[in-house]
């Protein structure tokens, strides 16, 4: 009894082989070799391009064995016809002397392997290896497709969560303005009335103290409201960024300068929000970590793209910190830009400051508002 080679023994089911061959003798020789090797198989011979395509469309084959030169065409012609078909099986050249250049060219085009007919005894092993490689490639492609689908689902979820977050921010900002702000203002008016009409010195002192606390609470509520969803965005991106820069400079005592090369044209609300949140996040990071003395914000529009640059002269960010999986702020900025069809780059060196550059396409966005492109 002939021992079955280990490579063949790994095949779990009979192999379906399509043999593109116009020589009956060579076909019989291949069948004989496969039988002697103990390879469980079904083999079908065709000798025309039409027969090849019809067979591949009729049945799923595991592999195609192809002679290089046939009557009126070559294996390369056969590969060109078969490759676009769904689930095209791997091709193996089984031919006479074809020359090294032709064999190498076939491999470059996508053939799995080639075997000379003089060495046909190795055919079972070549078939097993080609099928194994094809199955591995298919498994990788499926895994990559599943990973891409998973990443897309995560991106869609992140976009939905960010859109929901922006809606909640706007709702909370409205409630602060309408309810909290209104109540605080009314209480302040009542205290002012007590101050004007009261005569007791202790009562007036308490009223004055309460009025100052209410003024502080009003200022705090306004700051919270502006951070959540600033009404200044309704006046355009330039006004909103200007307010951010001025507020940052007043709060931190860090010199901040905004420059534009011209008036920024009206942008879609989605792009305005992406750019605004980028400046907001960048300035927050500068305040927390940069130890900077000067900050510059540049806003411009060139060739249908909005360009935003935020730079500082602080301590910079180490490369390892930029690559950290927990850098959710920067990752969120990049994802916002990507979902809006643009890109974001962070350039930094320890001791030499940090620069964040955002580019967003504006031409298409002015005619089609796609909503907040956030992560």
mmCIF file of C-alpha atoms in Angstrom, residues 111-332:
data_model
loop_
_atom_site.group_PDB
_atom_site.id
_atom_site.type_symbol
_atom_site.label_atom_id
_atom_site.label_comp_id
_atom_site.label_asym_id
_atom_site.label_seq_id
_atom_site.Cartn_x
_atom_site.Cartn_y
_atom_site.Cartn_z
ATOM 1 C CA UNK A 111 -0.713 31.847 -10.684
ATOM 2 C CA UNK A 112 -0.208 29.851 -7.498
ATOM 3 C CA UNK A 113 2.587 27.604 -8.783
ATOM 4 C CA UNK A 114 4.003 25.913 -11.848
ATOM 5 C CA UNK A 115 5.198 22.357 -12.497
ATOM 6 C CA UNK A 116 6.922 20.821 -15.477
ATOM 7 C CA UNK A 117 5.327 17.700 -16.918
ATOM 8 C CA UNK A 118 8.676 15.942 -16.591
ATOM 9 C CA UNK A 119 8.273 16.304 -12.829
ATOM 10 C CA UNK A 120 4.585 15.346 -12.725
ATOM 11 C CA UNK A 121 5.148 12.978 -9.798
ATOM 12 C CA UNK A 122 5.180 16.066 -7.542
ATOM 13 C CA UNK A 123 1.720 17.078 -8.720
ATOM 14 C CA UNK A 124 -0.215 15.919 -5.609
ATOM 15 C CA UNK A 125 2.047 17.928 -3.306
ATOM 16 C CA UNK A 126 1.820 21.006 -5.541
ATOM 17 C CA UNK A 127 -1.974 20.766 -5.568
ATOM 18 C CA UNK A 128 -2.148 20.402 -1.775
ATOM 19 C CA UNK A 129 0.153 23.388 -1.254
ATOM 20 C CA UNK A 130 -1.750 25.582 -3.720
ATOM 21 C CA UNK A 131 -5.093 24.776 -2.075
ATOM 22 C CA UNK A 132 -3.661 25.417 1.384
ATOM 23 C CA UNK A 133 -2.284 28.796 0.274
ATOM 24 C CA UNK A 134 -5.611 29.722 -1.339
ATOM 25 C CA UNK A 135 -7.525 28.800 1.813
ATOM 26 C CA UNK A 136 -5.109 30.825 3.952
ATOM 27 C CA UNK A 137 -5.459 33.821 1.649
ATOM 28 C CA UNK A 138 -9.261 33.529 1.717
ATOM 29 C CA UNK A 139 -9.222 33.309 5.516
ATOM 30 C CA UNK A 140 -7.062 36.454 5.702
ATOM 31 C CA UNK A 141 -9.355 38.314 3.330
ATOM 32 C CA UNK A 142 -12.410 37.288 5.330
ATOM 33 C CA UNK A 143 -10.724 38.321 8.563
ATOM 34 C CA UNK A 144 -9.769 41.684 7.058
ATOM 35 C CA UNK A 145 -13.306 42.184 5.750
ATOM 36 C CA UNK A 146 -14.744 41.366 9.179
ATOM 37 C CA UNK A 147 -12.253 43.714 10.817
ATOM 38 C CA UNK A 148 -13.128 46.499 8.372
ATOM 39 C CA UNK A 149 -16.833 45.923 9.003
ATOM 40 C CA UNK A 150 -16.241 45.985 12.754
ATOM 41 C CA UNK A 151 -14.238 49.200 12.489
ATOM 42 C CA UNK A 152 -16.989 50.746 10.388
ATOM 43 C CA UNK A 153 -19.608 49.764 12.963
ATOM 44 C CA UNK A 154 -17.478 51.299 15.711
ATOM 45 C CA UNK A 155 -17.003 54.460 13.666
ATOM 46 C CA UNK A 156 -20.735 54.691 13.013
ATOM 47 C CA UNK A 157 -21.429 54.171 16.712
ATOM 48 C CA UNK A 158 -18.858 56.821 17.636
ATOM 49 C CA UNK A 159 -20.429 59.239 15.169
ATOM 50 C CA UNK A 160 -23.882 58.553 16.581
ATOM 51 C CA UNK A 161 -22.634 59.031 20.145
ATOM 52 C CA UNK A 162 -20.900 62.284 19.230
ATOM 53 C CA UNK A 163 -23.989 63.586 17.462
ATOM 54 C CA UNK A 164 -26.067 62.640 20.495
ATOM 55 C CA UNK A 165 -23.525 64.339 22.758
ATOM 56 C CA UNK A 166 -23.692 67.559 20.741
ATOM 57 C CA UNK A 167 -27.497 67.469 20.887
ATOM 58 C CA UNK A 168 -27.381 66.968 24.655
ATOM 59 C CA UNK A 169 -24.868 69.789 25.013
ATOM 60 C CA UNK A 170 -27.156 72.114 23.073
ATOM 61 C CA UNK A 171 -30.164 71.056 25.150
ATOM 62 C CA UNK A 172 -28.314 71.585 28.435
ATOM 63 C CA UNK A 173 -27.038 74.956 27.238
ATOM 64 C CA UNK A 174 -30.610 76.030 26.436
ATOM 65 C CA UNK A 175 -31.818 74.871 29.854
ATOM 66 C CA UNK A 176 -29.006 76.772 31.590
ATOM 67 C CA UNK A 177 -29.887 79.894 29.618
ATOM 68 C CA UNK A 178 -33.649 79.672 29.978
ATOM 69 C CA UNK A 179 -34.085 78.173 33.446
ATOM 70 C CA UNK A 180 -30.961 78.598 35.544
ATOM 71 C CA UNK A 181 -29.939 81.914 34.029
ATOM 72 C CA UNK A 182 -33.479 83.268 34.250
ATOM 73 C CA UNK A 183 -33.877 82.212 37.878
ATOM 74 C CA UNK A 184 -30.532 83.692 38.908
ATOM 75 C CA UNK A 185 -31.310 86.970 37.152
ATOM 76 C CA UNK A 186 -34.728 87.179 38.849
ATOM 77 C CA UNK A 187 -33.174 86.501 42.267
ATOM 78 C CA UNK A 188 -30.595 89.220 41.611
ATOM 79 C CA UNK A 189 -33.380 91.710 40.808
ATOM 80 C CA UNK A 190 -35.112 90.828 44.082
ATOM 81 C CA UNK A 191 -31.905 91.369 46.014
ATOM 82 C CA UNK A 192 -31.416 94.692 44.273
ATOM 83 C CA UNK A 193 -34.941 95.702 45.339
ATOM 84 C CA UNK A 194 -34.132 94.746 48.953
ATOM 85 C CA UNK A 195 -30.926 96.784 48.764
ATOM 86 C CA UNK A 196 -32.827 99.842 47.531
ATOM 87 C CA UNK A 197 -35.710 99.642 49.984
ATOM 88 C CA UNK A 198 -34.193 98.035 53.050
ATOM 89 C CA UNK A 199 -32.976 100.038 56.050
ATOM 90 C CA UNK A 200 -31.420 97.420 58.304
ATOM 91 C CA UNK A 201 -27.624 97.506 57.913
ATOM 92 C CA UNK A 202 -27.153 93.797 58.565
ATOM 93 C CA UNK A 203 -29.866 92.905 56.057
ATOM 94 C CA UNK A 204 -28.297 95.171 53.432
ATOM 95 C CA UNK A 205 -24.892 93.585 54.029
ATOM 96 C CA UNK A 206 -26.290 90.104 53.497
ATOM 97 C CA UNK A 207 -28.168 91.270 50.402
ATOM 98 C CA UNK A 208 -24.975 92.749 48.955
ATOM 99 C CA UNK A 209 -23.059 89.526 49.642
ATOM 100 C CA UNK A 210 -25.812 87.395 48.094
ATOM 101 C CA UNK A 211 -25.910 89.664 45.049
ATOM 102 C CA UNK A 212 -22.167 89.195 44.512
ATOM 103 C CA UNK A 213 -22.527 85.423 44.807
ATOM 104 C CA UNK A 214 -25.373 85.492 42.304
ATOM 105 C CA UNK A 215 -23.246 87.509 39.895
ATOM 106 C CA UNK A 216 -20.514 84.896 40.219
ATOM 107 C CA UNK A 217 -23.059 82.117 39.602
ATOM 108 C CA UNK A 218 -24.368 83.955 36.536
ATOM 109 C CA UNK A 219 -20.847 84.229 35.159
ATOM 110 C CA UNK A 220 -20.208 80.545 35.816
ATOM 111 C CA UNK A 221 -23.452 79.505 34.121
ATOM 112 C CA UNK A 222 -22.586 81.627 31.093
ATOM 113 C CA UNK A 223 -19.130 80.041 30.837
ATOM 114 C CA UNK A 224 -20.610 76.547 31.102
ATOM 115 C CA UNK A 225 -23.225 77.390 28.492
ATOM 116 C CA UNK A 226 -20.621 78.778 26.111
ATOM 117 C CA UNK A 227 -18.437 75.694 26.496
ATOM 118 C CA UNK A 228 -21.369 73.383 25.869
ATOM 119 C CA UNK A 229 -22.677 75.052 22.743
ATOM 120 C CA UNK A 230 -21.631 78.667 22.221
ATOM 121 C CA UNK A 231 -24.278 80.895 20.625
ATOM 122 C CA UNK A 232 -21.373 82.771 19.044
ATOM 123 C CA UNK A 233 -21.116 79.918 16.500
ATOM 124 C CA UNK A 234 -24.301 81.301 14.974
ATOM 125 C CA UNK A 235 -22.227 84.357 14.017
ATOM 126 C CA UNK A 236 -19.747 82.227 12.064
ATOM 127 C CA UNK A 237 -16.601 80.235 12.694
ATOM 128 C CA UNK A 238 -14.279 83.232 12.768
ATOM 129 C CA UNK A 239 -16.271 84.933 15.542
ATOM 130 C CA UNK A 240 -16.440 81.695 17.534
ATOM 131 C CA UNK A 241 -12.695 81.033 17.294
ATOM 132 C CA UNK A 242 -11.993 84.657 18.164
ATOM 133 C CA UNK A 243 -14.102 84.268 21.306
ATOM 134 C CA UNK A 244 -12.238 81.058 22.225
ATOM 135 C CA UNK A 245 -8.845 82.703 21.843
ATOM 136 C CA UNK A 246 -9.814 85.810 23.797
ATOM 137 C CA UNK A 247 -11.366 83.749 26.589
ATOM 138 C CA UNK A 248 -8.302 81.503 26.743
ATOM 139 C CA UNK A 249 -5.946 84.488 26.983
ATOM 140 C CA UNK A 250 -8.030 86.172 29.668
ATOM 141 C CA UNK A 251 -8.355 82.976 31.725
ATOM 142 C CA UNK A 252 -4.746 81.711 31.479
ATOM 143 C CA UNK A 253 -2.751 84.953 31.039
ATOM 144 C CA UNK A 254 -0.969 83.220 28.138
ATOM 145 C CA UNK A 255 -0.465 85.459 25.110
ATOM 146 C CA UNK A 256 -2.667 84.147 22.288
ATOM 147 C CA UNK A 257 -2.904 85.537 18.762
ATOM 148 C CA UNK A 258 -5.465 84.770 16.051
ATOM 149 C CA UNK A 259 -4.588 85.524 12.445
ATOM 150 C CA UNK A 260 -6.507 85.023 9.206
ATOM 151 C CA UNK A 261 -5.457 85.840 5.673
ATOM 152 C CA UNK A 262 -8.986 86.844 4.733
ATOM 153 C CA UNK A 263 -12.589 86.580 5.818
ATOM 154 C CA UNK A 264 -13.675 82.958 6.065
ATOM 155 C CA UNK A 265 -16.707 82.345 3.901
ATOM 156 C CA UNK A 266 -19.889 80.824 5.292
ATOM 157 C CA UNK A 267 -19.361 77.151 6.123
ATOM 158 C CA UNK A 268 -21.695 74.259 6.795
ATOM 159 C CA UNK A 269 -22.571 73.998 10.507
ATOM 160 C CA UNK A 270 -20.962 70.535 10.661
ATOM 161 C CA UNK A 271 -17.579 71.877 9.541
ATOM 162 C CA UNK A 272 -17.824 74.875 11.847
ATOM 163 C CA UNK A 273 -18.386 72.533 14.775
ATOM 164 C CA UNK A 274 -15.451 70.283 13.830
ATOM 165 C CA UNK A 275 -13.104 73.261 13.563
ATOM 166 C CA UNK A 276 -14.456 74.856 16.752
ATOM 167 C CA UNK A 277 -14.047 71.657 18.801
ATOM 168 C CA UNK A 278 -10.516 71.241 17.441
ATOM 169 C CA UNK A 279 -9.496 74.707 18.631
ATOM 170 C CA UNK A 280 -11.270 74.136 21.930
ATOM 171 C CA UNK A 281 -9.500 70.811 22.575
ATOM 172 C CA UNK A 282 -6.126 72.187 21.489
ATOM 173 C CA UNK A 283 -6.376 75.201 23.803
ATOM 174 C CA UNK A 284 -7.522 72.988 26.677
ATOM 175 C CA UNK A 285 -4.472 70.738 26.190
ATOM 176 C CA UNK A 286 -2.177 73.775 26.049
ATOM 177 C CA UNK A 287 -3.598 75.092 29.318
ATOM 178 C CA UNK A 288 -3.218 71.719 31.053
ATOM 179 C CA UNK A 289 0.115 70.442 29.767
ATOM 180 C CA UNK A 290 2.082 72.752 27.472
ATOM 181 C CA UNK A 291 3.533 75.307 29.941
ATOM 182 C CA UNK A 292 3.551 77.693 26.993
ATOM 183 C CA UNK A 293 4.069 81.432 26.967
ATOM 184 C CA UNK A 294 2.728 82.117 23.461
ATOM 185 C CA UNK A 295 -0.053 80.523 21.407
ATOM 186 C CA UNK A 296 -0.941 81.191 17.794
ATOM 187 C CA UNK A 297 -4.121 80.227 15.950
ATOM 188 C CA UNK A 298 -4.235 80.610 12.169
ATOM 189 C CA UNK A 299 -7.400 80.226 10.141
ATOM 190 C CA UNK A 300 -7.494 80.388 6.355
ATOM 191 C CA UNK A 301 -9.092 78.936 3.262
ATOM 192 C CA UNK A 302 -7.152 77.787 0.200
ATOM 193 C CA UNK A 303 -8.169 75.793 -2.869
ATOM 194 C CA UNK A 304 -11.460 74.625 -1.404
ATOM 195 C CA UNK A 305 -9.986 73.616 1.946
ATOM 196 C CA UNK A 306 -10.321 75.160 5.372
ATOM 197 C CA UNK A 307 -6.916 75.207 7.079
ATOM 198 C CA UNK A 308 -6.654 75.585 10.826
ATOM 199 C CA UNK A 309 -3.353 75.645 12.723
ATOM 200 C CA UNK A 310 -2.898 75.866 16.485
ATOM 201 C CA UNK A 311 0.679 76.110 17.737
ATOM 202 C CA UNK A 312 2.441 76.804 21.014
ATOM 203 C CA UNK A 313 6.005 77.246 22.316
ATOM 204 C CA UNK A 314 5.576 74.884 25.250
ATOM 205 C CA UNK A 315 7.302 71.731 26.425
ATOM 206 C CA UNK A 316 6.014 69.622 23.538
ATOM 207 C CA UNK A 317 4.766 66.051 23.487
ATOM 208 C CA UNK A 318 7.009 63.000 23.528
ATOM 209 C CA UNK A 319 6.482 60.570 20.599
ATOM 210 C CA UNK A 320 5.496 57.816 23.041
ATOM 211 C CA UNK A 321 2.761 60.029 24.479
ATOM 212 C CA UNK A 322 1.399 60.745 21.007
ATOM 213 C CA UNK A 323 1.177 57.012 20.293
ATOM 214 C CA UNK A 324 -0.544 56.101 23.561
ATOM 215 C CA UNK A 325 -3.828 54.234 23.205
ATOM 216 C CA UNK A 326 -5.261 56.468 25.917
ATOM 217 C CA UNK A 327 -4.744 59.661 23.877
ATOM 218 C CA UNK A 328 -8.467 59.899 23.331
ATOM 219 C CA UNK A 329 -8.479 63.673 22.823
ATOM 220 C CA UNK A 330 -6.144 63.591 19.825
ATOM 221 C CA UNK A 331 -7.749 60.416 18.506
ATOM 222 C CA UNK A 332 -11.135 62.093 18.723
#
